[in-house]
């Protein structure tokens, strides 16, 4: 097997013969070695979900953390709360990035720095956005000469 031959997250060769996505393959929305959810390379998994976002919901419980991270990127936000306590920090960070700010407040004290940073950026961004809206609409400002 060559270095570039596709392998799954456990190092086993990937084959289209035993792939559950027969229809997707027939419609050329996956391509072994380039666009494949079963590949261990994140870029190939991301391409799969970008081309097939409707499949992301099915992969939120996948044993490979990269598949869960990228599935969370494309999945329905209504399914993401169950990943708030995922053992993998990258999954929690993606969830913190996608869910509404009020739903990710509990991750402010996450043990992983990356997750805390995403939450902080979201909270500060939300506060900054509210401040900007207030200033542009003129709320709270006195209007002289009006």
PDB file of C-alpha atoms in Angstrom:
ATOM      1  CA  UNK A   1       0.000   0.000   0.000  1.00  0.00           C
ATOM      2  CA  UNK A   2       1.398   3.390  -0.990  1.00  0.00           C
ATOM      3  CA  UNK A   3       1.648   6.261   1.513  1.00  0.00           C
ATOM      4  CA  UNK A   4      -1.178   8.123  -0.245  1.00  0.00           C
ATOM      5  CA  UNK A   5      -3.584   5.175  -0.300  1.00  0.00           C
ATOM      6  CA  UNK A   6      -6.649   6.117   1.744  1.00  0.00           C
ATOM      7  CA  UNK A   7      -6.890   4.553   5.192  1.00  0.00           C
ATOM      8  CA  UNK A   8      -9.489   4.939   7.904  1.00  0.00           C
ATOM      9  CA  UNK A   9      -8.980   6.320  11.406  1.00  0.00           C
ATOM     10  CA  UNK A  10      -7.685   2.923  12.566  1.00  0.00           C
ATOM     11  CA  UNK A  11      -5.188   2.607   9.713  1.00  0.00           C
ATOM     12  CA  UNK A  12      -7.189   0.103   7.667  1.00  0.00           C
ATOM     13  CA  UNK A  13      -7.432   0.546   3.883  1.00  0.00           C
ATOM     14  CA  UNK A  14     -10.612   2.309   2.741  1.00  0.00           C
ATOM     15  CA  UNK A  15     -12.608   0.754  -0.068  1.00  0.00           C
ATOM     16  CA  UNK A  16     -15.773   1.820  -1.852  1.00  0.00           C
ATOM     17  CA  UNK A  17     -16.936  -1.808  -1.971  1.00  0.00           C
ATOM     18  CA  UNK A  18     -18.112  -1.818   1.636  1.00  0.00           C
ATOM     19  CA  UNK A  19     -19.149   1.847   1.850  1.00  0.00           C
ATOM     20  CA  UNK A  20     -22.706   2.549   3.050  1.00  0.00           C
ATOM     21  CA  UNK A  21     -22.986   5.604   0.782  1.00  0.00           C
ATOM     22  CA  UNK A  22     -23.759   3.841  -2.479  1.00  0.00           C
ATOM     23  CA  UNK A  23     -26.193   6.500  -3.752  1.00  0.00           C
ATOM     24  CA  UNK A  24     -23.815   9.347  -2.910  1.00  0.00           C
ATOM     25  CA  UNK A  25     -21.037   7.535  -4.751  1.00  0.00           C
ATOM     26  CA  UNK A  26     -23.338   6.958  -7.751  1.00  0.00           C
ATOM     27  CA  UNK A  27     -24.065  10.704  -7.808  1.00  0.00           C
ATOM     28  CA  UNK A  28     -20.295  11.392  -7.656  1.00  0.00           C
ATOM     29  CA  UNK A  29     -20.563  13.337  -4.377  1.00  0.00           C
ATOM     30  CA  UNK A  30     -17.709  11.310  -2.925  1.00  0.00           C
ATOM     31  CA  UNK A  31     -14.412  10.282  -4.448  1.00  0.00           C
ATOM     32  CA  UNK A  32     -12.065   7.788  -2.768  1.00  0.00           C
ATOM     33  CA  UNK A  33      -8.819   9.521  -1.875  1.00  0.00           C
ATOM     34  CA  UNK A  34     -10.344  12.998  -2.223  1.00  0.00           C
ATOM     35  CA  UNK A  35     -13.863  13.240  -0.743  1.00  0.00           C
ATOM     36  CA  UNK A  36     -14.534  10.469   1.746  1.00  0.00           C
ATOM     37  CA  UNK A  37     -16.099  10.365   5.203  1.00  0.00           C
ATOM     38  CA  UNK A  38     -14.361   7.084   5.988  1.00  0.00           C
ATOM     39  CA  UNK A  39     -10.861   8.486   5.363  1.00  0.00           C
ATOM     40  CA  UNK A  40      -8.757   9.535   8.350  1.00  0.00           C
ATOM     41  CA  UNK A  41      -7.693  12.812   6.734  1.00  0.00           C
ATOM     42  CA  UNK A  42      -9.770  15.715   8.013  1.00  0.00           C
ATOM     43  CA  UNK A  43      -9.716  17.550   4.686  1.00  0.00           C
ATOM     44  CA  UNK A  44     -11.313  14.598   2.898  1.00  0.00           C
ATOM     45  CA  UNK A  45     -13.951  14.222   5.615  1.00  0.00           C
ATOM     46  CA  UNK A  46     -14.695  17.956   5.471  1.00  0.00           C
ATOM     47  CA  UNK A  47     -15.119  17.774   1.699  1.00  0.00           C
ATOM     48  CA  UNK A  48     -17.567  14.907   2.159  1.00  0.00           C
ATOM     49  CA  UNK A  49     -19.747  16.874   4.587  1.00  0.00           C
ATOM     50  CA  UNK A  50     -19.491  20.029   2.462  1.00  0.00           C
ATOM     51  CA  UNK A  51     -20.854  18.048  -0.496  1.00  0.00           C
ATOM     52  CA  UNK A  52     -23.315  16.047   1.642  1.00  0.00           C
ATOM     53  CA  UNK A  53     -24.333  18.144   4.668  1.00  0.00           C
ATOM     54  CA  UNK A  54     -27.486  16.075   5.141  1.00  0.00           C
ATOM     55  CA  UNK A  55     -25.245  13.179   6.223  1.00  0.00           C
ATOM     56  CA  UNK A  56     -23.571  15.076   9.082  1.00  0.00           C
ATOM     57  CA  UNK A  57     -26.280  14.346  11.657  1.00  0.00           C
ATOM     58  CA  UNK A  58     -25.548  10.624  11.299  1.00  0.00           C
ATOM     59  CA  UNK A  59     -21.883  11.033  12.264  1.00  0.00           C
ATOM     60  CA  UNK A  60     -22.154  12.971  15.536  1.00  0.00           C
ATOM     61  CA  UNK A  61     -21.487   9.779  17.511  1.00  0.00           C
ATOM     62  CA  UNK A  62     -18.702   8.417  15.309  1.00  0.00           C
ATOM     63  CA  UNK A  63     -15.769   6.963  17.282  1.00  0.00           C
ATOM     64  CA  UNK A  64     -13.214   9.052  15.327  1.00  0.00           C
ATOM     65  CA  UNK A  65     -13.037  12.539  16.821  1.00  0.00           C
ATOM     66  CA  UNK A  66     -12.246  14.223  13.474  1.00  0.00           C
ATOM     67  CA  UNK A  67     -15.465  12.806  12.022  1.00  0.00           C
ATOM     68  CA  UNK A  68     -17.409  14.173  15.026  1.00  0.00           C
ATOM     69  CA  UNK A  69     -15.740  17.602  14.771  1.00  0.00           C
ATOM     70  CA  UNK A  70     -16.538  17.942  11.098  1.00  0.00           C
ATOM     71  CA  UNK A  71     -20.010  16.467  11.443  1.00  0.00           C
ATOM     72  CA  UNK A  72     -20.678  19.107  14.136  1.00  0.00           C
ATOM     73  CA  UNK A  73     -19.607  21.765  11.640  1.00  0.00           C
ATOM     74  CA  UNK A  74     -22.434  20.803   9.264  1.00  0.00           C
ATOM     75  CA  UNK A  75     -25.055  19.105  11.465  1.00  0.00           C
ATOM     76  CA  UNK A  76     -28.326  20.553  12.656  1.00  0.00           C
ATOM     77  CA  UNK A  77     -27.703  22.880  15.606  1.00  0.00           C
ATOM     78  CA  UNK A  78     -30.618  21.188  17.360  1.00  0.00           C
ATOM     79  CA  UNK A  79     -28.518  18.020  17.677  1.00  0.00           C
ATOM     80  CA  UNK A  80     -25.357  19.746  18.935  1.00  0.00           C
ATOM     81  CA  UNK A  81     -26.194  20.188  22.649  1.00  0.00           C
ATOM     82  CA  UNK A  82     -25.525  16.501  23.262  1.00  0.00           C
ATOM     83  CA  UNK A  83     -21.886  17.148  22.265  1.00  0.00           C
ATOM     84  CA  UNK A  84     -21.323  19.823  24.934  1.00  0.00           C
ATOM     85  CA  UNK A  85     -19.714  17.122  27.081  1.00  0.00           C
ATOM     86  CA  UNK A  86     -17.879  15.238  24.328  1.00  0.00           C
ATOM     87  CA  UNK A  87     -14.540  13.875  25.598  1.00  0.00           C
ATOM     88  CA  UNK A  88     -12.699  15.565  22.707  1.00  0.00           C
ATOM     89  CA  UNK A  89     -11.951  19.301  23.131  1.00  0.00           C
ATOM     90  CA  UNK A  90     -12.031  19.956  19.377  1.00  0.00           C
ATOM     91  CA  UNK A  91     -15.616  18.685  19.260  1.00  0.00           C
ATOM     92  CA  UNK A  92     -16.626  20.912  22.175  1.00  0.00           C
ATOM     93  CA  UNK A  93     -14.883  23.876  20.527  1.00  0.00           C
ATOM     94  CA  UNK A  94     -16.848  23.342  17.294  1.00  0.00           C
ATOM     95  CA  UNK A  95     -20.081  23.101  19.271  1.00  0.00           C
ATOM     96  CA  UNK A  96     -19.173  26.309  21.151  1.00  0.00           C
ATOM     97  CA  UNK A  97     -18.576  27.982  17.804  1.00  0.00           C
ATOM     98  CA  UNK A  98     -21.944  26.948  16.339  1.00  0.00           C
ATOM     99  CA  UNK A  99     -24.470  27.044  19.158  1.00  0.00           C
ATOM    100  CA  UNK A 100     -26.047  30.313  20.278  1.00  0.00           C
ATOM    101  CA  UNK A 101     -23.964  32.096  22.924  1.00  0.00           C
ATOM    102  CA  UNK A 102     -26.501  31.522  25.677  1.00  0.00           C
ATOM    103  CA  UNK A 103     -26.217  27.750  25.085  1.00  0.00           C
ATOM    104  CA  UNK A 104     -22.413  27.600  25.458  1.00  0.00           C
ATOM    105  CA  UNK A 105     -21.964  29.619  28.657  1.00  0.00           C
ATOM    106  CA  UNK A 106     -21.366  26.399  30.591  1.00  0.00           C
ATOM    107  CA  UNK A 107     -18.162  25.866  28.601  1.00  0.00           C
ATOM    108  CA  UNK A 108     -16.559  29.049  30.004  1.00  0.00           C
ATOM    109  CA  UNK A 109     -14.841  26.852  32.606  1.00  0.00           C
ATOM    110  CA  UNK A 110     -13.984  23.986  30.260  1.00  0.00           C
ATOM    111  CA  UNK A 111     -10.708  22.251  31.166  1.00  0.00           C
ATOM    112  CA  UNK A 112      -9.371  22.842  27.637  1.00  0.00           C
ATOM    113  CA  UNK A 113      -7.954  26.258  26.755  1.00  0.00           C
ATOM    114  CA  UNK A 114      -9.127  26.122  23.134  1.00  0.00           C
ATOM    115  CA  UNK A 115     -12.745  25.617  24.181  1.00  0.00           C
ATOM    116  CA  UNK A 116     -12.569  28.480  26.685  1.00  0.00           C
ATOM    117  CA  UNK A 117     -11.080  30.746  24.003  1.00  0.00           C
ATOM    118  CA  UNK A 118     -13.923  30.021  21.570  1.00  0.00           C
ATOM    119  CA  UNK A 119     -16.511  30.753  24.258  1.00  0.00           C
ATOM    120  CA  UNK A 120     -14.742  33.985  25.251  1.00  0.00           C
ATOM    121  CA  UNK A 121     -14.545  35.155  21.642  1.00  0.00           C
ATOM    122  CA  UNK A 122     -18.231  34.383  21.140  1.00  0.00           C
ATOM    123  CA  UNK A 123     -19.293  36.169  24.346  1.00  0.00           C
ATOM    124  CA  UNK A 124     -17.089  39.203  23.674  1.00  0.00           C
ATOM    125  CA  UNK A 125     -18.252  39.305  20.070  1.00  0.00           C
ATOM    126  CA  UNK A 126     -21.874  39.229  21.180  1.00  0.00           C
ATOM    127  CA  UNK A 127     -21.244  42.051  23.684  1.00  0.00           C
ATOM    128  CA  UNK A 128     -19.399  44.091  21.057  1.00  0.00           C
ATOM    129  CA  UNK A 129     -22.200  43.526  18.571  1.00  0.00           C
ATOM    130  CA  UNK A 130     -24.826  44.717  21.071  1.00  0.00           C
ATOM    131  CA  UNK A 131     -22.742  47.804  21.821  1.00  0.00           C
ATOM    132  CA  UNK A 132     -22.378  48.590  18.100  1.00  0.00           C
ATOM    133  CA  UNK A 133     -26.118  48.216  17.508  1.00  0.00           C
ATOM    134  CA  UNK A 134     -26.804  50.569  20.413  1.00  0.00           C
ATOM    135  CA  UNK A 135     -24.420  53.186  19.051  1.00  0.00           C
ATOM    136  CA  UNK A 136     -25.669  52.985  15.473  1.00  0.00           C
ATOM    137  CA  UNK A 137     -29.336  53.154  16.435  1.00  0.00           C
ATOM    138  CA  UNK A 138     -28.712  56.033  18.812  1.00  0.00           C
ATOM    139  CA  UNK A 139     -30.286  54.311  21.794  1.00  0.00           C
ATOM    140  CA  UNK A 140     -29.283  55.936  25.024  1.00  0.00           C
ATOM    141  CA  UNK A 141     -27.692  58.951  23.339  1.00  0.00           C
ATOM    142  CA  UNK A 142     -29.091  62.405  23.809  1.00  0.00           C
ATOM    143  CA  UNK A 143     -30.102  64.079  20.596  1.00  0.00           C
ATOM    144  CA  UNK A 144     -29.402  67.793  20.756  1.00  0.00           C
ATOM    145  CA  UNK A 145     -31.139  70.068  18.410  1.00  0.00           C
ATOM    146  CA  UNK A 146     -33.745  67.536  17.451  1.00  0.00           C
TER     147      UNK A 146
END
